[in-house]
Structures are given as C-alpha cells and as structure tokens.
Coordinates of C-alpha atoms and ligand atoms in Angstrom, one line a residue:
M1 CA 118.8 -106.1 -21.6
T2 CA 121.3 -104.1 -19.4
S3 CA 122.2 -100.7 -20.7
P4 CA 124.8 -101.0 -23.4
R5 CA 128.1 -99.4 -22.4
I6 CA 131.4 -98.5 -23.9
V7 CA 134.9 -98.2 -22.4
P8 CA 134.9 -94.8 -20.8
R9 CA 138.6 -94.0 -21.4
L10 CA 141.4 -95.6 -23.3
R11 CA 144.2 -97.1 -21.2
A12 CA 147.5 -95.6 -22.3
A13 CA 150.8 -94.5 -20.8
E14 CA 151.1 -91.0 -19.5
P15 CA 152.1 -88.5 -22.2
G16 CA 155.8 -88.5 -22.7
W17 CA 155.8 -85.3 -24.7
F18 CA 153.7 -82.2 -25.2
A19 CA 153.1 -79.9 -28.2
R20 CA 151.0 -76.8 -28.5
A21 CA 148.9 -75.3 -31.3
D22 CA 145.8 -73.1 -31.5
V23 CA 143.9 -75.7 -33.4
V24 CA 144.5 -79.5 -33.6
I25 CA 142.8 -81.3 -36.5
I26 CA 142.4 -85.0 -36.4
G27 CA 142.3 -86.4 -39.9
S28 CA 143.6 -85.3 -43.3
G29 CA 140.9 -85.8 -45.8
V30 CA 138.9 -83.1 -47.6
A31 CA 137.3 -81.9 -44.3
G32 CA 140.5 -81.8 -42.2
L33 CA 142.7 -80.1 -44.8
T34 CA 140.0 -77.6 -45.7
A35 CA 139.6 -76.7 -42.0
A36 CA 143.4 -76.3 -41.7
I37 CA 143.5 -73.9 -44.6
Q38 CA 140.6 -71.9 -43.2
A39 CA 142.2 -71.7 -39.7
R40 CA 145.4 -70.4 -41.3
Q41 CA 143.5 -67.6 -42.9
S42 CA 142.9 -66.3 -39.4
G43 CA 146.6 -66.6 -38.6
L44 CA 146.1 -69.6 -36.2
S45 CA 148.7 -72.2 -35.7
V46 CA 147.5 -75.6 -36.8
M47 CA 148.6 -79.2 -36.1
I48 CA 147.1 -82.0 -38.2
V49 CA 147.2 -85.4 -36.7
T50 CA 146.7 -88.3 -39.2
K51 CA 146.6 -92.0 -38.6
S52 CA 148.6 -93.1 -41.6
V53 CA 150.1 -90.9 -44.2
V54 CA 148.5 -87.6 -45.2
N55 CA 146.5 -88.9 -48.2
D56 CA 145.5 -92.3 -46.9
G57 CA 142.0 -91.6 -45.7
S58 CA 138.6 -92.1 -47.4
T59 CA 138.8 -89.0 -49.5
R60 CA 141.4 -90.5 -51.8
W61 CA 139.1 -93.4 -52.6
A62 CA 136.1 -91.3 -53.6
Q63 CA 135.4 -92.1 -57.2
G64 CA 132.2 -90.6 -58.6
G65 CA 132.7 -87.0 -57.6
I66 CA 131.3 -84.0 -55.9
A67 CA 127.8 -82.7 -56.4
A68 CA 126.8 -79.0 -56.8
A69 CA 124.6 -76.9 -58.9
L70 CA 127.3 -75.7 -61.3
D71 CA 125.3 -75.9 -64.5
P72 CA 123.5 -72.7 -65.4
D73 CA 120.4 -74.7 -66.0
D74 CA 120.6 -76.3 -62.5
S75 CA 119.9 -74.6 -59.2
P76 CA 120.6 -75.0 -55.5
D77 CA 116.9 -75.4 -55.1
A78 CA 116.8 -78.5 -57.3
H79 CA 119.8 -79.9 -55.5
W80 CA 118.1 -79.2 -52.2
K81 CA 115.0 -81.1 -53.3
D82 CA 117.0 -84.2 -54.4
T83 CA 118.9 -84.1 -51.1
V84 CA 115.8 -83.9 -48.8
V85 CA 114.0 -86.6 -50.8
A86 CA 116.9 -89.0 -50.5
G87 CA 117.1 -88.2 -46.7
A88 CA 113.6 -89.6 -46.2
G89 CA 112.2 -87.0 -43.8
L90 CA 115.3 -86.7 -41.5
C91 CA 117.3 -84.0 -43.3
D92 CA 117.7 -80.7 -41.5
P93 CA 116.3 -78.4 -44.2
D94 CA 118.5 -75.4 -43.1
A95 CA 121.7 -77.5 -43.1
V96 CA 120.8 -78.8 -46.6
R97 CA 120.1 -75.2 -47.8
I98 CA 123.6 -74.2 -46.6
L99 CA 125.2 -77.2 -48.3
V100 CA 123.6 -76.6 -51.7
S101 CA 123.9 -72.8 -51.7
E102 CA 127.5 -72.5 -50.3
G103 CA 128.6 -75.6 -52.3
P104 CA 129.2 -74.1 -55.8
D105 CA 131.5 -71.3 -54.4
A106 CA 133.3 -73.8 -52.2
I107 CA 134.1 -75.8 -55.3
R108 CA 135.3 -72.7 -57.1
R109 CA 137.6 -72.0 -54.2
L110 CA 138.8 -75.6 -54.4
I111 CA 139.6 -75.1 -58.1
A112 CA 141.4 -71.8 -57.2
R113 CA 143.5 -73.9 -54.7
G114 CA 144.6 -76.1 -57.6
A115 CA 142.1 -78.9 -58.0
R116 CA 141.6 -79.9 -61.7
F117 CA 138.2 -81.2 -62.6
D118 CA 137.4 -82.9 -65.9
T119 CA 136.1 -80.5 -68.5
T120 CA 134.0 -80.7 -71.7
D121 CA 135.3 -79.8 -75.1
D122 CA 134.1 -76.2 -74.4
G123 CA 136.2 -76.0 -71.3
E124 CA 133.2 -76.2 -68.9
I125 CA 133.3 -78.5 -65.9
A126 CA 132.0 -81.9 -67.1
L127 CA 129.0 -83.1 -65.1
T128 CA 127.5 -86.5 -64.7
R129 CA 124.6 -88.0 -62.9
E130 CA 124.3 -90.4 -59.9
G131 CA 121.5 -92.1 -58.0
G132 CA 118.8 -89.7 -56.6
H133 CA 119.8 -86.7 -58.7
H134 CA 117.4 -85.5 -61.4
R135 CA 120.2 -83.6 -63.2
D136 CA 123.7 -84.0 -64.2
R137 CA 125.5 -82.2 -61.4
I138 CA 128.4 -84.4 -60.4
A139 CA 131.8 -82.9 -61.1
H140 CA 134.6 -85.4 -61.4
A141 CA 138.4 -85.5 -61.9
G142 CA 140.7 -88.0 -63.6
G143 CA 137.5 -89.8 -64.8
D144 CA 136.9 -91.7 -61.6
A145 CA 139.7 -90.4 -59.3
T146 CA 137.9 -87.3 -57.9
G147 CA 138.9 -87.8 -54.3
A148 CA 142.5 -88.4 -55.2
E149 CA 142.7 -85.2 -57.2
I150 CA 141.0 -83.2 -54.4
S151 CA 143.4 -84.7 -51.9
R152 CA 146.4 -83.9 -54.1
A153 CA 145.4 -80.3 -54.4
L154 CA 144.7 -79.8 -50.7
V155 CA 147.9 -81.6 -49.6
D156 CA 149.9 -79.3 -51.9
A157 CA 148.1 -76.3 -50.5
V158 CA 149.0 -77.1 -46.9
A159 CA 152.5 -78.5 -47.6
N160 CA 154.3 -75.2 -47.9
D161 CA 152.6 -73.5 -45.0
S162 CA 155.0 -73.3 -42.0
G163 CA 152.1 -72.5 -39.7
I164 CA 150.7 -76.1 -40.3
E165 CA 152.5 -79.0 -38.6
L166 CA 151.6 -82.5 -39.8
I167 CA 152.0 -85.5 -37.5
E168 CA 151.6 -88.7 -39.5
H169 CA 151.3 -92.3 -38.2
A170 CA 149.5 -90.9 -35.1
L171 CA 146.4 -92.5 -33.6
V172 CA 144.3 -90.1 -31.6
L173 CA 143.4 -91.5 -28.1
D174 CA 141.3 -89.3 -25.9
L175 CA 140.1 -85.7 -25.6
L176 CA 141.8 -83.5 -22.9
Q177 CA 139.1 -81.4 -21.1
D178 CA 139.3 -78.6 -18.6
A179 CA 137.3 -78.3 -15.4
T180 CA 134.3 -77.1 -17.3
G181 CA 134.4 -80.0 -19.7
A182 CA 135.7 -77.9 -22.7
A183 CA 138.2 -79.4 -25.1
Q184 CA 141.8 -78.4 -24.5
G185 CA 143.6 -80.8 -26.8
V186 CA 144.1 -84.6 -27.4
T187 CA 146.3 -87.4 -26.3
L188 CA 147.7 -89.4 -29.2
H189 CA 150.2 -92.2 -29.9
V190 CA 152.8 -91.6 -32.6
M191 CA 154.6 -94.5 -34.2
G192 CA 157.8 -92.6 -35.1
E193 CA 161.4 -92.7 -34.4
G194 CA 161.9 -89.0 -33.6
Q195 CA 161.3 -86.6 -30.8
R196 CA 157.6 -87.3 -30.9
D197 CA 157.4 -91.0 -30.4
G198 CA 154.9 -92.9 -28.2
V199 CA 152.1 -91.4 -26.3
G200 CA 152.0 -87.6 -26.2
A201 CA 149.6 -84.7 -26.0
V202 CA 148.8 -81.8 -28.2
L203 CA 147.4 -78.9 -26.2
A204 CA 144.9 -76.8 -28.2
P205 CA 141.7 -75.0 -27.2
A206 CA 140.1 -75.9 -30.5
V207 CA 139.9 -79.6 -31.5
I208 CA 138.4 -80.5 -34.9
L209 CA 137.4 -84.1 -35.6
A210 CA 137.7 -85.0 -39.3
T211 CA 138.4 -88.7 -38.9
G212 CA 136.1 -90.0 -41.6
G213 CA 134.1 -93.2 -41.5
I214 CA 133.5 -96.4 -39.6
G215 CA 133.8 -99.1 -42.4
Q216 CA 135.9 -101.5 -40.4
V217 CA 132.9 -102.1 -38.1
F218 CA 131.6 -104.4 -40.8
S219 CA 133.2 -107.4 -42.5
Q220 CA 133.1 -105.8 -46.0
S221 CA 133.4 -102.1 -46.7
T222 CA 134.6 -99.8 -49.4
N223 CA 136.4 -97.8 -46.7
P224 CA 140.2 -98.1 -46.2
R225 CA 141.8 -100.0 -43.3
V226 CA 142.1 -96.8 -41.3
A227 CA 138.4 -96.3 -41.0
T228 CA 137.8 -97.5 -37.5
G229 CA 135.5 -94.8 -36.2
D230 CA 138.1 -93.2 -33.9
G231 CA 136.5 -89.8 -34.0
I232 CA 133.0 -91.0 -32.9
A233 CA 134.5 -93.2 -30.2
L234 CA 136.6 -90.3 -28.8
A235 CA 133.6 -88.0 -28.9
L236 CA 131.4 -90.6 -27.0
R237 CA 134.1 -91.0 -24.3
A238 CA 134.3 -87.2 -24.0
G239 CA 130.5 -87.0 -23.3
A240 CA 129.5 -85.6 -26.7
V241 CA 126.1 -86.3 -28.3
V242 CA 126.1 -88.5 -31.4
A243 CA 123.0 -88.8 -33.7
D244 CA 121.6 -90.8 -36.6
V245 CA 124.2 -93.5 -36.0
E246 CA 121.8 -96.2 -37.1
F247 CA 121.9 -94.8 -40.7
V248 CA 124.7 -96.8 -42.5
Q249 CA 124.8 -96.6 -46.2
F250 CA 125.4 -99.8 -48.1
H251 CA 126.6 -99.1 -51.6
P252 CA 124.7 -101.1 -54.2
T253 CA 127.6 -101.9 -56.6
V254 CA 130.6 -103.2 -54.8
L255 CA 132.6 -105.7 -56.8
Y256 CA 131.8 -109.2 -55.5
V257 CA 135.1 -111.1 -55.2
G258 CA 133.9 -114.2 -53.3
P259 CA 132.1 -115.4 -50.2
N260 CA 135.0 -115.0 -47.8
A261 CA 136.0 -111.4 -48.8
E262 CA 137.0 -109.3 -45.8
G263 CA 138.1 -105.7 -45.4
Q264 CA 138.2 -103.0 -48.1
Q265 CA 136.4 -104.0 -51.3
P266 CA 136.6 -102.4 -54.8
L267 CA 133.8 -99.9 -55.5
I268 CA 132.1 -99.6 -58.9
S269 CA 131.0 -96.0 -58.9
E270 CA 127.4 -95.1 -59.2
A271 CA 128.6 -92.8 -62.1
V272 CA 129.0 -96.0 -64.1
R273 CA 125.2 -96.3 -63.9
G274 CA 125.1 -92.5 -64.6
E275 CA 126.8 -93.3 -67.9
G276 CA 124.3 -96.0 -68.8
A277 CA 125.1 -99.2 -67.0
V278 CA 122.2 -101.3 -65.7
L279 CA 121.7 -103.9 -63.0
V280 CA 120.5 -107.3 -64.2
H281 CA 119.5 -110.7 -62.8
D282 CA 121.2 -114.0 -63.8
D283 CA 118.6 -114.2 -66.6
G284 CA 119.6 -110.8 -68.0
N285 CA 116.3 -109.1 -66.9
R286 CA 116.6 -105.6 -65.5
I287 CA 116.4 -105.3 -61.7
M288 CA 115.4 -101.7 -61.2
Q289 CA 112.9 -101.3 -64.0
G290 CA 109.5 -100.7 -62.5
V291 CA 110.9 -100.5 -59.0
H292 CA 111.4 -96.7 -59.0
P293 CA 110.8 -93.9 -61.6
L294 CA 114.6 -93.3 -61.7
A295 CA 115.2 -97.0 -62.2
D296 CA 119.0 -97.7 -61.9
L297 CA 119.5 -94.2 -60.7
A298 CA 117.1 -94.4 -57.8
P299 CA 118.4 -93.2 -54.4
R300 CA 121.1 -95.6 -53.1
D301 CA 119.0 -97.2 -50.3
V302 CA 116.3 -98.1 -52.9
V303 CA 118.7 -99.8 -55.2
A304 CA 120.6 -101.6 -52.4
K305 CA 117.3 -103.0 -51.0
A306 CA 116.1 -104.2 -54.4
I307 CA 119.4 -106.0 -54.9
M308 CA 119.3 -107.5 -51.4
R309 CA 115.7 -108.7 -51.9
H310 CA 116.6 -110.4 -55.1
M311 CA 119.7 -112.0 -53.6
M312 CA 117.7 -113.3 -50.7
T313 CA 114.7 -114.6 -52.7
S314 CA 116.9 -116.1 -55.5
K315 CA 119.6 -117.3 -53.0
V316 CA 122.4 -115.8 -55.1
P317 CA 125.5 -114.2 -53.7
H318 CA 125.5 -111.2 -56.1
V319 CA 123.7 -109.6 -59.1
W320 CA 125.3 -108.3 -62.3
L321 CA 126.1 -104.8 -63.6
D322 CA 125.9 -104.6 -67.3
A323 CA 128.2 -101.8 -68.3
R324 CA 129.1 -103.0 -71.8
A325 CA 127.3 -100.0 -73.4
I326 CA 130.2 -97.8 -72.2
G327 CA 132.3 -99.7 -74.6
D328 CA 135.7 -98.2 -75.6
E329 CA 135.1 -95.2 -73.4
W330 CA 135.7 -97.4 -70.4
P331 CA 139.5 -96.9 -70.0
V332 CA 139.1 -93.2 -70.6
R333 CA 136.1 -92.4 -68.4
F334 CA 136.7 -94.9 -65.6
P335 CA 140.5 -95.6 -65.7
S336 CA 140.8 -96.7 -62.0
I337 CA 137.8 -99.0 -62.0
F338 CA 138.8 -100.4 -65.3
E339 CA 142.3 -101.2 -63.9
S340 CA 140.8 -102.7 -60.7
L341 CA 138.5 -104.9 -62.7
A342 CA 141.4 -106.0 -64.9
Q343 CA 143.1 -107.2 -61.7
H344 CA 140.1 -109.4 -61.2
G345 CA 140.2 -110.7 -64.7
I346 CA 137.1 -108.7 -65.8
D347 CA 136.9 -106.7 -69.0
P348 CA 133.7 -104.6 -68.5
R349 CA 133.5 -103.8 -72.3
T350 CA 132.6 -107.4 -72.9
A351 CA 131.7 -109.1 -69.6
L352 CA 129.1 -108.4 -66.9
I353 CA 130.4 -107.3 -63.5
P354 CA 129.4 -109.3 -60.4
V355 CA 128.3 -106.8 -57.7
A356 CA 126.7 -106.9 -54.2
P357 CA 126.0 -104.2 -51.6
A358 CA 128.7 -103.5 -49.0
Q359 CA 129.1 -100.9 -46.3
H360 CA 130.1 -97.5 -47.8
Y361 CA 129.2 -94.5 -45.7
H362 CA 128.0 -93.4 -42.3
S363 CA 125.3 -90.8 -42.5
G364 CA 125.2 -90.2 -38.7
G365 CA 128.0 -89.2 -36.4
V366 CA 129.0 -86.6 -33.8
R367 CA 126.1 -84.1 -33.7
T368 CA 127.0 -80.6 -34.7
D369 CA 125.2 -77.3 -35.2
L370 CA 125.4 -75.5 -38.5
Y371 CA 129.0 -74.3 -37.7
G372 CA 130.5 -77.7 -36.8
R373 CA 130.2 -77.2 -33.1
T374 CA 129.5 -80.3 -31.1
S375 CA 127.9 -80.5 -27.7
V376 CA 131.3 -80.3 -26.0
P377 CA 132.6 -76.7 -26.1
G378 CA 135.8 -76.4 -28.2
L379 CA 135.2 -79.7 -29.9
F380 CA 134.2 -79.4 -33.6
A381 CA 133.4 -82.1 -36.2
C382 CA 133.2 -82.1 -40.0
G383 CA 133.1 -84.6 -42.8
E384 CA 131.9 -88.1 -42.4
V385 CA 132.5 -88.2 -38.7
A386 CA 129.9 -85.4 -38.2
C387 CA 126.1 -85.4 -38.2
T388 CA 125.3 -82.0 -39.5
G389 CA 121.8 -83.1 -40.4
V390 CA 122.4 -82.8 -44.2
H391 CA 122.1 -86.5 -45.0
G392 CA 119.1 -87.5 -42.8
A393 CA 118.3 -91.2 -43.2
N394 CA 120.2 -91.6 -46.5
R395 CA 122.9 -89.5 -48.0
L396 CA 122.5 -88.4 -51.6
A397 CA 125.3 -89.6 -53.9
S398 CA 128.4 -87.3 -54.0
N399 CA 127.1 -85.0 -51.3
S400 CA 129.9 -86.2 -48.9
L401 CA 132.9 -84.4 -50.3
L402 CA 130.8 -81.3 -50.6
E403 CA 129.7 -81.6 -47.0
G404 CA 133.3 -81.9 -45.9
L405 CA 134.2 -78.8 -47.8
V406 CA 131.3 -76.6 -46.9
F407 CA 131.1 -77.3 -43.1
A408 CA 134.9 -77.3 -42.7
E409 CA 134.8 -73.7 -44.1
R410 CA 132.1 -72.8 -41.6
I411 CA 134.2 -74.0 -38.7
G412 CA 136.9 -71.7 -40.1
A413 CA 134.4 -68.8 -39.8
V414 CA 133.8 -69.6 -36.1
L415 CA 137.5 -69.7 -35.4
A416 CA 138.1 -66.5 -37.2
A417 CA 135.6 -64.9 -34.8
G418 CA 137.7 -66.0 -31.8
L419 CA 139.5 -69.0 -30.5
P420 CA 138.0 -70.7 -27.4
E421 CA 139.8 -69.9 -24.2
R422 CA 142.9 -71.9 -23.3
R423 CA 142.7 -73.4 -19.9
P424 CA 144.6 -76.2 -18.1
F425 CA 143.2 -79.7 -18.7
V426 CA 142.3 -81.9 -15.7
A427 CA 143.2 -85.5 -15.4
R428 CA 140.2 -87.8 -15.9
T429 CA 139.4 -90.4 -13.3
A430 CA 137.2 -92.7 -15.4
T431 CA 138.3 -96.3 -15.5
S432 CA 140.6 -96.8 -18.4
R433 CA 140.8 -100.0 -20.5
V434 CA 141.6 -101.5 -23.8
L435 CA 139.8 -104.5 -25.5
D436 CA 141.3 -107.6 -26.9
D437 CA 142.0 -107.3 -30.6
E438 CA 141.7 -111.1 -31.1
L439 CA 137.9 -110.3 -31.0
R440 CA 137.9 -108.0 -34.1
L441 CA 136.6 -110.6 -36.6
M442 CA 134.0 -111.7 -34.1
L443 CA 132.8 -108.1 -33.7
Q444 CA 132.8 -107.5 -37.5
Y445 CA 130.9 -110.7 -38.2
A446 CA 128.3 -109.9 -35.4
M447 CA 127.7 -106.4 -36.8
T448 CA 127.4 -107.6 -40.4
E449 CA 125.0 -110.4 -39.5
G450 CA 122.8 -108.5 -37.0
V451 CA 123.1 -104.8 -37.8
G452 CA 123.9 -104.9 -41.5
V453 CA 121.6 -104.2 -44.4
L454 CA 118.7 -106.0 -43.0
R455 CA 117.9 -105.8 -39.2
S456 CA 115.3 -106.9 -36.7
R457 CA 115.0 -106.6 -32.9
E458 CA 116.1 -110.2 -32.7
S459 CA 119.2 -109.8 -34.9
I460 CA 120.3 -106.6 -33.1
L461 CA 119.9 -108.2 -29.7
R462 CA 122.0 -111.1 -30.9
T463 CA 124.7 -108.6 -31.9
L464 CA 124.5 -106.7 -28.6
K465 CA 124.9 -110.1 -26.8
V466 CA 128.2 -110.5 -28.6
L467 CA 129.3 -106.9 -27.9
E468 CA 128.6 -106.9 -24.2
P469 CA 131.2 -109.4 -23.1
I470 CA 133.8 -107.9 -25.4
A471 CA 133.5 -104.8 -23.2
D472 CA 135.0 -107.0 -20.4
S473 CA 137.8 -108.5 -22.3
D474 CA 140.5 -106.3 -20.8
L475 CA 142.8 -108.4 -18.7
D476 CA 146.5 -108.2 -19.4
I477 CA 145.9 -106.8 -22.8
T478 CA 148.7 -104.6 -24.1
A479 CA 147.6 -101.1 -25.0
C480 CA 148.7 -100.7 -28.6
T481 CA 147.3 -99.5 -32.0
E482 CA 145.3 -102.7 -32.5
T483 CA 143.7 -102.8 -29.1
W484 CA 142.9 -99.1 -29.1
E485 CA 141.3 -99.5 -32.5
L486 CA 139.3 -102.5 -31.3
T487 CA 138.1 -100.5 -28.3
N488 CA 137.0 -97.7 -30.7
L489 CA 135.2 -100.2 -33.0
H490 CA 133.4 -101.6 -30.0
A491 CA 132.2 -98.2 -28.9
V492 CA 130.9 -97.3 -32.4
S493 CA 129.3 -100.8 -32.8
T494 CA 127.6 -100.6 -29.5
A495 CA 126.2 -97.1 -30.2
L496 CA 125.1 -98.2 -33.7
A497 CA 123.4 -101.3 -32.5
L498 CA 121.6 -99.3 -29.8
G499 CA 120.4 -96.7 -32.3
A500 CA 119.2 -99.4 -34.7
L501 CA 117.3 -101.2 -31.9
T502 CA 115.7 -97.9 -30.8
R503 CA 114.4 -96.9 -34.2
E504 CA 111.4 -99.2 -34.7
E505 CA 110.6 -98.4 -38.3
T506 CA 112.2 -98.7 -41.8
R507 CA 113.5 -95.4 -43.2
G508 CA 116.2 -94.6 -45.6
S509 CA 119.2 -96.9 -45.1
H510 CA 117.7 -98.3 -41.8
W511 CA 115.8 -101.4 -42.8
R512 CA 113.9 -103.3 -40.1
E513 CA 112.4 -106.6 -41.1
D514 CA 110.0 -106.4 -38.1
F515 CA 108.9 -102.8 -38.8
P516 CA 108.9 -102.7 -42.6
E517 CA 107.1 -99.3 -42.9
S518 CA 108.2 -95.7 -42.1
R519 CA 106.2 -94.4 -39.2
S520 CA 105.4 -90.7 -38.6
E521 CA 106.2 -90.9 -34.9
W522 CA 109.8 -91.6 -35.9
L523 CA 110.3 -88.3 -37.7
K524 CA 112.9 -87.5 -35.1
R525 CA 116.6 -88.1 -34.5
V526 CA 117.9 -90.7 -32.1
C527 CA 120.7 -89.2 -30.1
L528 CA 123.1 -91.1 -27.8
R529 CA 125.5 -90.0 -25.1
A530 CA 127.8 -91.9 -22.7
D531 CA 128.0 -91.1 -19.0
R532 CA 131.2 -91.1 -17.0
D533 CA 131.1 -94.9 -16.7
G534 CA 130.5 -95.4 -20.4
V535 CA 126.8 -96.2 -20.1
L536 CA 124.9 -95.0 -23.1
S537 CA 121.6 -93.1 -22.8
I538 CA 119.1 -92.2 -25.5
S539 CA 117.3 -88.9 -26.2
F540 CA 115.4 -87.6 -29.2
E541 CA 115.7 -84.5 -31.2
T542 CA 112.9 -83.0 -33.2
V543 CA 113.6 -82.7 -36.9
P544 CA 112.2 -79.6 -38.6
Q545 CA 109.9 -80.9 -41.3
V546 CA 109.9 -79.5 -44.8
P547 CA 106.7 -77.6 -45.3
N548 CA 104.7 -78.9 -48.2
M549 CA 106.9 -82.0 -48.6
K550 CA 104.3 -83.5 -50.9
E551 CA 104.8 -80.7 -53.3
V552 CA 108.6 -81.2 -53.1
L553 CA 108.1 -84.8 -54.0
Ligands
SIN601 C1 130.3 -93.6 -56.1 O1 131.1 -93.1 -56.8 O2 129.4 -94.3 -56.4 C2 130.3 -93.1 -54.6 C3 129.9 -91.7 -54.6 C4 129.4 -91.4 -53.2 O3 129.5 -92.2 -52.3 O4 128.9 -90.3 -53.0

C-alpha cells in the first residue's frame, strides 16, 4: 500500500477582501459561541465564521442533554468513573477530571447567560439517565430540545455584542500561517451579496476551530448536512496533529426509515431508554438483558454492537425500541421526537419504533492540550472537532455539550493571558487542488461499507483503494462549495481509514472483526499528521493509565 495522502491545499481564487480581528472562530455551536463570549471578556475583537446560519450546526440537534454532577448526591468523582469506563482505557484522566469538576459551574454560567433547563416540581434542575451513567445526571431542556435551547441562549448572548462580528454562509478554506508556521488567520469563501462576497481572508493571530463533526463522511448520520469535517481537514493541511480519529460513535437508536436512506437521519435519544424504553427482537425478547449489567443503558458501543450482531445473524435491517411504557408522557417529555415519529406515521405510545445504529459522533479530532492548544501555535480547537482526550475510545452520553463548554472556556483563559503575536502570513507553495464532487456518494458508500461499525484489514484496504484515485480526480473541476467539501471529506476519510487500519484491536467504538479483543499494547493513541505534500504519517502517544483501574471498574 502506498502512503495515504490528502490534498495539501485547497485550490481557490486569491482573496478579494481582507478583514481583521484578534480572534477568528470557525463554527457557531456551543463551543464556538462560548469561546466568543470568553474572548470578549478579555476585550478581544472576535469574528465568528459559520457555514450556514448561526444556529445550524450539530448543537441544535442535541436531544438528550448535558451531563454534570448537579445532584447533591452525585459527585464529579462518580461522573469521572463513568467517563473513563466508557472510554475503554484511552481517556486522558486529567482531561476527564477537568471536564467533570469544571462542568457543573460551566452549566451554572450557561444558566446565568439565559439557558433554561427543565425543572422538577421543586424548582430543581430535572435530571435523567443515559447509557453508561450510574446516576441520573443529564440536564435537559424543552424535553428533548436541549441543544436548541443552549444554542438559543448563546446566540442571544452574542447577538448584542458589537465586538463580535458574525459572517454566515461562509466556508472556511485554509489556515494562513506565518514564516514560523503559526496561525495568522484563515481564508474563506462567503456566499453573500455584500462587501464580503467570494474568497476573502480574516487576519487574526488566534484561530479557534469549533466546526463540529464529520457525519457526512458516512451514508447515514444523525449529523446535519453541514458536518463535512472541515476543521479536521484544515488542521491536517496546516500540519497539525490529529488523534483518535478511528473512534467513530454509532448511535444505537436511529430511526430506521428504509434501506436506501441517505444523509441526516432522525435520532431517538438515549434518554428515551433512560425513561424506561427497551430494545427488543422481532419476537419481542429483550436484546440487552444479560449482555451488560446496565442492560439497555450500557455504554453506547456495547449497545450498538449487540444490535449489529443481532442484525447480522438474524439478517434483519433493524431492531425495535419498545417505548410504550412512557405512554401519555411522550408528547410532554419528548415533543420533538414524538413529532418526528408522527411524520413517519409512528405513534410510540402504541407502536414499536424501528431503529438501527448510524454514525453520530466523532470521539477523535485535532489533538489539543488541556487548554485547547493544537500542535500549530495560535491554532486552537474545541468541541467535537477537537481531541482533548476526554472521550478516549468511546464518548459517554451527553458529555459532548459539556466538553464544548468547558474547553472553550479554557481557551478563553489562555487568550486572557495574552494574544499570540500578530505577524505577516506567507504564501504557501503546496500544490492546490479540489476533488470531483460527483464522487461524494462513492466515498460515503466506501466509508460506510469498509470503515463503518464493523471493520477488518480487508474492508479498510478496500476503502483506501476507493479513496486513493479520488485524490487524483482534479482535472478541470471548478472550485466551489461542493468540491471544497468533497476535498475535506476525502481528507477526513483517508485519515480515519488509516487510523482504523493501524489500530489492530477492538476497543470502544473501534470494532475489528480480525482483531476481536482489546490488546494491552494498544493502550496508546494513534496520531496522524500530513507533510507538505499531503502524505500522512503515523506516530503514537502514550496514554496515562488510571491507577487501580480494576478498583474503578
Ligand atoms: C442522545 O440524546 O441520545 C444523544 C446524546 C449524546 O449523543 O450524547
């Protein structure tokens, strides 16, 4: 096999306009907006660049909620244990400690900024349970519209700040770097009709990636259309290290709408199981009973694997979620899911729900330290695009909004201590190209088939064989949103496939048919980096192990 490679730089017109800010943030979900608010507290000027409209990222779609030890009977310690157990040996224990101990106050600050969580009759925050948690610790809003409420509160908080400029309908292209390689801004393409139209550049000595997920790499995902891995692809082209990219979480209960479904699929929140729903076979028998002590609320990878095993052995396209026990509470507790099921002709009070696993979350991403700093000076990452080390091999349910909040705040602390130096950027000489968007379906199909839930050396190599010629598909292809996106999808897919090929074991959400066990020599992170020609190289990072892990378990 030749070394997998990605396009080293996107082909695009020279910038036709320039703007300046202290900090440019790419993405407007919970992580991006929180980072913006924090940077403003230090008096910095902020520009937020977002691909669609401000609330159109993954945050808005988050249903279940946000996890934190908010109950007096709960503790950050208990949350820490559940997180590292779900992460299957690859969580960074210090990063998790930060997440769980700073999380509760970060949520209180979110509430102070206007987010309204559901409360009990006593006025306390109502808490529910999801997979892998041994306690009720998931705060939710609007029943099952937690992300939408958090997004609303943060959008309101930034809207009236004249120190924050928002550029919508703007696809980020590449990082601008100075002679030392440090970040000095980004190039971007704006689909507008105003002054800032077409390709331009935002010059800023601090660049924060908060671009969210990679769902469109696969044929079916719960992620919105905009989730094309733009942040990871940009970081790779800029020479940044990415890590844990092989760990892709497949959500066990995504509504099955038919064999040819493509793109964003309706999620049935794990909180539905938290309120008593159970997974059953065609014959009505429980799937998860006897498989794990937490049964239907086992960590997500355990449930997804049990479902996939059943689907493969019984040759059925889906299993069933029996949520009839929720009864008349359905429209009140889960109004958005109830509505989405109604659109598919399903009344969950009386009927079973057909579900199957689909791509949901990327646990890996651009490697950062505990303050969101990547390996490229001046380039930060937070939220799903980042690999802080908190998720390890499998993210614990509802830790993602929390991670976005906590680590965005920590980037704010770095910026408060001093902005990186502003220096002129230098033109990059790397070959620039774009790839043919006609190949998008082929790429998604190859990734789903070869690097999806179940993988083997053979299946991954098959996928890499499809990806390799796609890298050469630039001929007279027009540079435009679709071809830039496909070039990004190709970069992410290639890195993901290489990471999955490298990790010869089964751990967390990485399931290798040919290496069905976890192996102690793989208690390390797979890190990838692209050279100036886009050729990917592999290195390994030691993962600090939790002392007395057996006692934790
Ligand atoms: C869900 O509501 O099931 C998704 C929550 C998550 O991904 O953390």
